[in-house]
């Protein structure tokens, strides 16, 4: 009998399983079945985590395994050290404490939000070795390739003694993180609010969960997508009207995603009023890949919105979503189910338009939320704000954008996704939004990054909307035209003042640039009375008092 060439009879093929068994044995002293007392949680982590492990600590952009985060930050750095953190959201102070203490060393993430300034300081101080700032889909995909967690620390509303988890509306990242970890012999530990005899719905089967800790307090959920209508300015109302008239109506956009911000909140509140007057109901904005924004309530109640699939939930919206199963994806228990990976894929492939804000835009239309002093990450914007070349189904909006992009050169029909950046020419503290060069380019040089952290590349951007008007970049035929179109809507910023006035007027004549008056909009008419709701309290009333606003938004 001949042996196989190059066969290695000494190789073990189950090293991952052996490591898992060793970790479970070490943790056994702290568990009764799958249950671990809160006081033993830190010791449990010290028992199952090895130096250099890849750890996913949820860490989503809304729900947080905050108790487990505090426990991980309290481990002995001599025992648990040099961890590689692979999580979508780095948003709690404890997440950064891991690096300050030497517990963690390397980081791959997507979004940092409130920790953006602190993250920038830590990176500049050399406290963190940065792998990459990912999009959500990109990071989730790498969980199944080369960033598979050794240990996943997840969070759920409740669990039973078999470890079955109920996430409720905030399922978010959990299924993808847990599946990647559990099926590669990793350890899954869940923080839950309570232990029950039977979970209302099984969002994660118990055979994928190794340990359950009932936390002393309910886990934190950030009301990330709540915008108070009282804070919406007349300038944001104007840009919202421009987007509706010059893009939504123009292309017949029905399937879309809105980013986070007051500009898109204004659009949502203008649908039942301004867009209604234009006769657009049923013709635009019917299907959303979107978290349950409270500012969407009036559009839902007036019959504009037909369906919403969500990345996550939003604080205070549970009862409202439960009462609107025709709109939201709800389980047999009545609560909404969210899934960030599913919804990111829907936003990438099933929508015709993404519209969102940014902090900086350069002369090519590249945009970034990474500045000199703040690294906010990207979240899912680069996924939804990109043209998916794999798409093969047609729609009116997609085909029209494709025709405009190709011009007379189109030989084979091909569509194009609408990617819109809606901004004001000056941001906070009158810092110009439009710049000659993104701060992220210099940051990449300082931190020796292989890629500047650009959120949405300019060649994916189709339109830029400011209070000055709309620049339709699809109609630009040269790089110089594109630059002048951007300068033409950049207002009184240094970038805007450097425009070539003759070229800009030629672009306006070709409808590459369209001013408010070109669309029949008088800026003097853009007052707050156009909004369907003027306060959070009015949103609550629109919902039939089903919406229960977070305390931070209650001023009555």
XYZ file of C-alpha atoms in Angstrom:
556
model
C 0.000 0.000 0.000
C 1.389 3.357 -0.961
C 1.013 6.334 1.323
C -0.319 9.682 0.215
C 2.449 12.040 -0.866
C 3.352 14.686 1.694
C 0.861 13.258 4.208
C 1.538 14.279 7.793
C 0.375 11.484 10.099
C 1.362 13.511 13.160
C -0.923 16.463 12.441
C -3.883 17.042 14.737
C -6.995 18.247 12.946
C -8.989 19.326 15.999
C -6.724 21.814 17.766
C -9.562 24.322 17.927
C -11.790 21.780 19.618
C -9.051 20.854 22.049
C -8.515 24.509 22.929
C -12.235 24.926 23.468
C -12.374 21.937 25.806
C -9.441 23.260 27.804
C -11.126 26.642 28.169
C -14.424 25.090 29.193
C -12.654 22.936 31.777
C -10.904 25.979 33.215
C -14.227 27.824 33.396
C -16.124 24.933 34.957
C -15.504 26.025 38.545
C -17.444 29.257 37.951
C -20.525 27.788 36.263
C -23.577 25.822 37.292
C -24.615 24.374 34.002
C -24.425 27.413 31.771
C -25.170 29.944 34.501
C -22.429 32.116 35.972
C -22.957 34.470 38.915
C -22.232 38.160 38.149
C -19.533 38.251 40.825
C -17.683 35.471 39.004
C -17.858 37.023 35.538
C -14.378 38.564 35.612
C -12.857 35.287 36.813
C -14.738 33.475 34.058
C -13.178 35.756 31.455
C -9.717 35.182 32.885
C -10.324 31.437 32.632
C -11.503 31.311 28.999
C -9.453 34.074 27.330
C -5.855 33.512 26.245
C -3.227 36.192 25.474
C -3.500 37.372 21.887
C -7.073 36.108 21.430
C -9.448 37.778 19.027
C -12.377 39.090 21.081
C -15.706 40.448 19.916
C -17.346 42.456 22.672
C -20.762 43.751 21.637
C -20.118 46.668 21.016
C -22.875 47.301 18.407
C -23.721 50.840 17.456
C -26.760 50.690 19.765
C -26.909 47.825 22.269
C -23.946 47.254 24.538
C -22.717 44.295 26.559
C -21.789 46.939 29.110
C -21.555 44.667 32.155
C -19.225 42.259 30.360
C -17.239 45.256 29.105
C -16.637 46.376 32.694
C -15.710 42.829 33.688
C -13.236 42.529 30.827
C -11.685 45.877 31.745
C -11.187 44.505 35.296
C -9.206 41.376 34.368
C -5.582 40.989 35.428
C -3.419 42.343 32.526
C -0.768 39.800 33.462
C -3.249 37.020 32.686
C -5.271 38.520 29.847
C -3.194 40.712 27.553
C -2.488 41.735 23.958
C -6.031 40.993 22.827
C -7.137 41.708 19.293
C -10.515 43.462 19.518
C -12.733 42.785 16.498
C -16.053 44.496 17.103
C -18.289 46.790 15.111
C -18.760 49.510 17.716
C -16.100 50.979 19.999
C -18.471 53.264 21.877
C -18.037 52.775 25.644
C -15.243 54.235 27.766
C -14.470 50.669 28.925
C -13.707 49.705 25.325
C -10.795 52.142 25.309
C -9.789 51.246 28.873
C -8.785 47.833 27.524
C -6.013 49.442 25.490
C -4.884 51.835 28.219
C -4.413 48.885 30.577
C -2.579 46.704 28.060
C -5.381 44.142 28.058
C -5.911 44.789 24.347
C -3.394 45.823 21.715
C -4.866 45.560 18.216
C -8.194 46.898 16.926
C -10.447 46.267 13.934
C -13.752 48.152 14.134
C -16.438 50.008 12.169
C -17.893 52.786 14.299
C -16.779 54.763 17.346
C -19.344 57.566 17.640
C -19.077 59.137 21.101
C -15.535 57.811 21.586
C -14.286 59.307 18.322
C -12.159 62.030 19.949
C -10.756 59.690 22.627
C -9.943 57.092 19.964
C -8.021 59.691 17.968
C -5.953 60.569 21.051
C -5.255 56.904 21.810
C -4.129 56.214 18.241
C -1.891 59.277 18.162
C -0.386 58.218 21.496
C 0.454 54.770 20.107
C -1.878 52.972 22.531
C -3.675 51.097 19.767
C -2.377 49.107 16.815
C -5.021 49.721 14.152
C -5.913 46.943 11.763
C -8.557 48.775 9.756
C -11.681 50.878 9.974
C -14.176 48.560 8.299
C -17.651 48.844 6.953
C -20.119 46.644 8.821
C -20.472 44.098 6.025
C -16.729 44.013 5.575
C -16.037 43.277 9.240
C -18.859 40.738 9.487
C -17.504 38.986 6.397
C -14.028 38.795 7.876
C -15.458 37.043 10.945
C -15.870 34.084 8.584
C -12.460 34.376 6.942
C -9.530 35.656 8.967
C -10.925 37.628 11.946
C -12.969 34.849 13.543
C -13.371 35.591 17.274
C -11.969 33.132 19.792
C -14.413 34.515 22.366
C -17.636 36.438 21.723
C -19.261 38.442 24.507
C -22.854 39.053 23.507
C -25.948 40.566 25.082
C -29.633 39.656 25.101
C -32.846 40.583 26.844
C -33.296 37.163 28.414
C -32.206 33.544 28.332
C -33.465 30.217 29.599
C -31.341 27.653 31.429
C -30.443 25.933 28.160
C -28.878 29.151 26.893
C -31.516 30.021 24.297
C -31.344 33.780 23.820
C -34.072 36.312 23.124
C -32.717 39.561 21.712
C -35.991 41.349 21.093
C -35.912 44.216 18.596
C -32.183 44.786 19.101
C -30.871 41.568 17.595
C -28.379 43.670 15.592
C -24.920 42.045 15.198
C -25.474 39.097 17.534
C -26.422 36.287 15.112
C -23.442 36.786 12.815
C -20.938 37.203 15.656
C -22.215 34.163 17.519
C -22.418 31.921 14.465
C -18.866 32.728 13.377
C -17.534 32.084 16.882
C -19.573 29.017 17.800
C -18.926 27.117 14.585
C -15.167 27.617 14.809
C -14.936 26.165 18.318
C -14.964 29.533 20.055
C -16.539 30.469 23.384
C -19.792 32.459 23.549
C -20.749 34.265 26.752
C -24.060 36.114 26.995
C -25.011 38.945 29.310
C -28.786 38.973 29.839
C -31.292 41.061 31.762
C -33.142 38.087 33.206
C -33.414 34.307 33.306
C -36.790 32.905 32.221
C -38.382 29.485 31.954
C -39.166 30.000 28.262
C -37.914 32.738 25.979
C -40.571 34.571 23.896
C -38.647 33.798 20.724
C -35.396 31.946 20.091
C -33.096 34.428 18.357
C -29.966 32.378 19.092
C -30.180 28.652 19.898
C -28.717 27.560 23.211
C -26.319 25.067 21.642
C -24.312 28.066 20.396
C -24.063 29.656 23.838
C -21.640 28.407 26.471
C -22.276 30.676 29.472
C -25.014 33.034 30.609
C -24.576 35.847 33.129
C -27.595 37.682 34.527
C -26.264 41.235 34.817
C -27.102 43.412 37.842
C -28.604 46.072 35.536
C -30.340 46.026 32.166
C -27.965 46.560 29.267
C -27.546 49.975 27.738
C -29.089 50.880 24.387
C -28.086 54.155 22.741
C -30.991 56.127 21.180
C -28.736 56.725 18.221
C -31.416 57.408 15.621
C -33.644 59.791 17.584
C -33.655 63.366 16.286
C -35.674 66.047 18.047
C -37.709 67.936 15.410
C -37.280 71.062 17.522
C -33.589 71.052 16.581
C -34.169 70.954 12.813
C -33.115 74.235 11.223
C -34.593 76.093 8.264
C -31.401 75.360 6.320
C -31.957 71.632 6.863
C -35.565 72.025 5.759
C -34.311 73.713 2.583
C -31.856 70.895 1.797
C -34.618 68.381 2.495
C -36.930 70.109 0.020
C -34.141 70.176 -2.560
C -33.551 66.437 -2.140
C -37.249 65.612 -2.474
C -37.819 67.817 -5.509
C -34.511 67.412 -7.294
C -33.718 63.737 -6.574
C -36.585 61.725 -5.069
C -39.165 63.080 -7.525
C -36.730 63.324 -10.437
C -35.749 59.641 -10.253
C -38.901 58.153 -8.739
C -36.995 56.781 -5.751
C -39.106 54.284 -3.821
C -36.525 52.013 -2.133
C -33.967 53.839 -0.044
C -31.874 54.258 3.067
C -31.498 57.395 5.171
C -28.347 58.017 7.151
C -28.223 59.466 10.652
C -28.726 63.215 10.851
C -31.066 66.153 11.012
C -31.004 66.623 7.223
C -32.612 63.248 6.579
C -34.902 63.655 9.613
C -36.168 66.802 7.914
C -36.901 64.823 4.737
C -38.910 62.278 6.747
C -40.987 65.056 8.314
C -41.501 66.782 4.950
C -43.008 63.716 3.256
C -46.550 64.176 4.692
C -46.503 67.929 3.999
C -44.276 69.278 1.228
C -44.040 66.019 -0.740
C -47.792 65.489 -0.301
C -48.433 68.844 -1.989
C -46.288 67.710 -4.895
C -48.520 64.662 -5.341
C -45.713 62.217 -4.687
C -47.400 59.762 -2.305
C -46.966 56.235 -3.625
C -44.348 57.432 -6.113
C -41.419 57.952 -3.747
C -40.112 56.743 -0.365
C -42.272 53.649 0.108
C -39.750 50.979 1.139
C -36.898 51.595 3.574
C -33.842 49.767 4.862
C -33.772 51.859 8.000
C -33.838 51.786 11.762
C -37.243 52.773 13.182
C -36.602 56.521 13.215
C -39.198 58.315 15.353
C -39.259 61.109 12.760
C -40.633 58.538 10.294
C -43.812 58.101 12.384
C -45.882 60.829 10.637
C -45.000 59.394 7.207
C -46.048 55.942 8.391
C -49.292 57.197 9.924
C -50.254 59.104 6.754
C -49.733 56.081 4.508
C -46.461 57.028 2.850
C -44.339 54.156 4.119
C -45.237 50.610 3.121
C -42.392 48.587 4.651
C -39.283 49.007 6.826
C -36.523 46.509 7.538
C -34.141 47.527 10.295
C -30.498 47.155 11.294
C -31.454 47.556 14.942
C -34.230 49.039 17.006
C -34.629 52.433 18.653
C -35.319 53.230 22.285
C -39.005 53.786 22.969
C -40.289 52.363 19.674
C -41.109 48.815 20.841
C -44.845 49.265 21.398
C -45.254 51.262 18.197
C -43.534 48.608 16.079
C -45.540 45.879 17.752
C -48.727 47.735 16.760
C -47.615 48.183 13.124
C -46.763 44.662 11.875
C -47.713 45.636 8.306
C -44.762 48.025 8.323
C -42.069 46.321 10.397
C -40.709 42.772 10.408
C -42.155 41.283 13.590
C -41.911 37.805 15.059
C -44.642 35.505 16.318
C -44.185 37.079 19.742
C -45.070 40.473 18.256
C -41.702 42.154 18.688
C -39.625 43.387 15.783
C -36.601 41.395 14.677
C -33.571 43.292 13.413
C -30.404 41.973 11.827
C -27.561 44.292 10.934
C -25.962 41.994 8.357
C -29.246 41.257 6.568
C -30.190 44.926 6.500
C -26.739 46.029 5.353
C -27.070 43.597 2.444
C -30.556 44.962 1.734
C -29.236 48.515 1.822
C -26.444 47.602 -0.562
C -28.387 45.580 -3.140
C -32.106 46.222 -2.729
C -32.259 50.018 -2.455
C -31.922 52.579 -5.220
C -30.721 55.467 -3.070
C -28.545 56.168 -0.067
C -28.585 59.673 1.365
C -26.486 60.714 4.332
C -24.247 63.371 5.802
C -20.529 63.598 6.374
C -17.952 65.866 8.000
C -15.706 66.604 5.010
C -15.932 66.483 1.205
C -12.993 67.099 -1.114
C -12.837 68.313 -4.720
C -13.316 64.801 -6.130
C -16.358 64.135 -3.953
C -14.536 61.817 -1.539
C -16.030 62.123 1.929
C -14.983 61.134 5.422
C -16.118 61.285 9.029
C -12.494 60.935 10.112
C -10.942 64.306 10.895
C -7.773 65.517 12.554
C -9.248 65.309 16.040
C -12.038 62.749 15.688
C -12.194 59.218 14.317
C -15.884 58.380 14.213
C -15.621 55.382 11.921
C -17.967 54.615 9.065
C -20.598 52.104 10.153
C -22.518 50.935 7.125
C -22.355 54.105 5.018
C -19.655 52.769 2.634
C -21.800 49.692 1.943
C -25.040 51.526 1.292
C -23.190 54.477 -0.206
C -21.618 52.473 -3.010
C -22.663 51.248 -6.429
C -23.069 47.437 -6.171
C -21.643 46.086 -9.407
C -23.185 42.712 -8.684
C -26.748 44.008 -8.944
C -28.795 42.533 -11.786
C -32.363 43.792 -11.294
C -33.724 46.980 -12.813
C -35.769 49.868 -11.491
C -36.703 53.276 -12.864
C -34.329 55.165 -10.584
C -31.426 52.763 -11.163
C -31.750 52.840 -14.958
C -32.126 56.624 -15.168
C -28.996 57.152 -13.068
C -27.140 54.687 -15.288
C -28.168 56.522 -18.437
C -27.034 59.848 -17.005
C -23.669 58.431 -15.945
C -22.964 56.889 -19.352
C -24.304 59.714 -21.519
C -23.861 59.033 -25.210
C -21.280 56.334 -24.441
C -23.859 53.803 -23.217
C -23.891 50.796 -25.525
C -25.116 48.171 -23.065
C -27.889 49.203 -20.633
C -26.515 49.396 -17.128
C -27.911 50.987 -13.997
C -26.376 53.045 -11.249
C -27.201 53.465 -7.579
C -27.930 56.977 -6.346
C -25.486 57.975 -3.607
C -26.244 61.394 -2.158
C -24.287 63.465 0.327
C -26.544 66.047 1.966
C -24.600 68.615 3.976
C -24.442 72.243 4.956
C -21.507 74.208 3.587
C -20.303 74.954 7.118
C -20.463 72.454 9.975
C -20.122 72.856 13.727
C -18.255 75.976 14.870
C -18.377 77.232 11.266
C -15.799 74.695 10.105
C -16.030 74.331 6.302
C -17.448 71.013 5.115
C -15.695 71.341 1.753
C -11.893 71.045 1.762
C -9.072 70.805 -0.742
C -7.817 67.631 0.952
C -9.463 65.369 3.509
C -7.935 65.332 6.990
C -7.905 61.556 6.714
C -5.117 61.722 4.112
C -2.766 63.411 6.571
C -3.947 61.120 9.357
C -3.026 58.081 7.274
C 0.492 59.444 6.843
C 0.829 60.211 10.549
C -0.385 56.762 11.644
C 1.352 54.936 8.756
C -1.943 53.519 7.482
C -1.970 51.772 4.124
C -5.279 53.420 3.192
C -6.607 56.886 4.064
C -9.893 56.338 5.942
C -12.305 57.573 3.277
C -15.959 56.890 4.068
C -17.486 57.132 0.569
C -15.267 57.412 -2.477
C -16.084 60.201 -4.880
C -16.649 57.928 -7.861
C -19.589 56.397 -5.983
C -21.176 59.772 -5.164
C -23.861 60.823 -7.648
C -25.223 63.999 -6.035
C -24.200 66.559 -3.437
C -26.952 68.634 -1.833
C -26.284 71.838 0.110
C -28.287 74.972 0.823
C -26.711 76.317 -2.405
C -28.369 73.651 -4.533
C -27.748 70.213 -6.042
C -24.649 69.123 -7.939
C -25.460 66.159 -10.188
C -22.063 64.521 -10.614
C -23.504 61.907 -12.983
C -23.709 64.585 -15.673
C -20.084 65.690 -15.327
C -17.965 64.555 -18.256
C -14.500 65.593 -17.076
C -12.644 65.772 -13.786
C -12.603 69.559 -14.073
C -16.374 69.719 -14.523
C -16.763 67.523 -11.469
C -14.521 69.790 -9.408
C -16.382 72.908 -10.523
C -19.765 71.298 -9.840
C -18.628 70.636 -6.268
C -17.227 74.139 -5.905
C -20.492 75.442 -7.302
C -22.504 74.187 -4.307
C -19.791 74.736 -1.676
C -21.091 78.167 -0.721
C -18.806 80.760 0.833
C -16.204 78.248 1.953
C -12.673 78.707 0.571
C -13.452 75.860 -1.846
C -16.628 77.575 -3.000
C -15.030 81.000 -3.389
C -12.392 79.504 -5.695
C -14.971 78.432 -8.279
C -14.709 79.329 -11.960
C -17.906 81.384 -12.255
C -18.213 80.983 -16.010
C -17.891 77.191 -15.867
C -20.296 76.998 -12.931
C -22.915 78.989 -14.850
C -22.428 76.713 -17.870
C -22.975 73.700 -15.603
C -26.135 75.309 -14.273
C -27.367 75.848 -17.818
C -26.861 72.098 -18.421
C -28.708 71.293 -15.150
C -25.583 69.778 -13.647
C -26.047 72.372 -10.914
C -29.581 73.284 -9.899
C -30.314 76.142 -7.527
C -33.427 76.243 -5.337
C -35.139 78.628 -7.760
C -34.416 76.226 -10.634
C -36.591 73.684 -8.812
C -39.336 76.126 -7.934
C -38.240 76.457 -4.309
C -38.124 79.832 -2.607
C -35.667 79.696 0.344
C -37.887 82.231 2.137
C -40.660 79.606 2.217
C -38.559 77.040 4.073
C -39.934 77.567 7.551
C -40.593 75.094 10.341
C -44.338 75.058 9.742
C -43.588 72.656 6.864
C -42.549 69.915 9.304
C -45.199 67.328 10.128
C -44.051 67.406 13.774
C -42.210 70.129 15.641
C -41.207 68.289 18.808
C -40.656 64.842 20.258
C -43.939 65.235 22.119
C -45.750 65.707 18.811
C -44.111 62.539 17.468
C -45.503 60.725 20.490
C -48.969 62.094 19.742
C -48.671 61.092 16.070
C -48.030 57.526 17.237
C -51.205 57.419 19.333
C -48.942 57.582 22.400
C -47.367 54.242 21.481
C -43.960 55.870 21.109
C -42.302 56.211 24.520
C -39.489 58.763 24.087
C -36.243 58.326 26.061
C -36.031 60.515 29.141
C -33.252 62.656 27.624
C -35.706 63.829 24.963
C -38.564 64.620 27.354
C -38.839 68.281 28.271
C -42.475 68.322 29.316
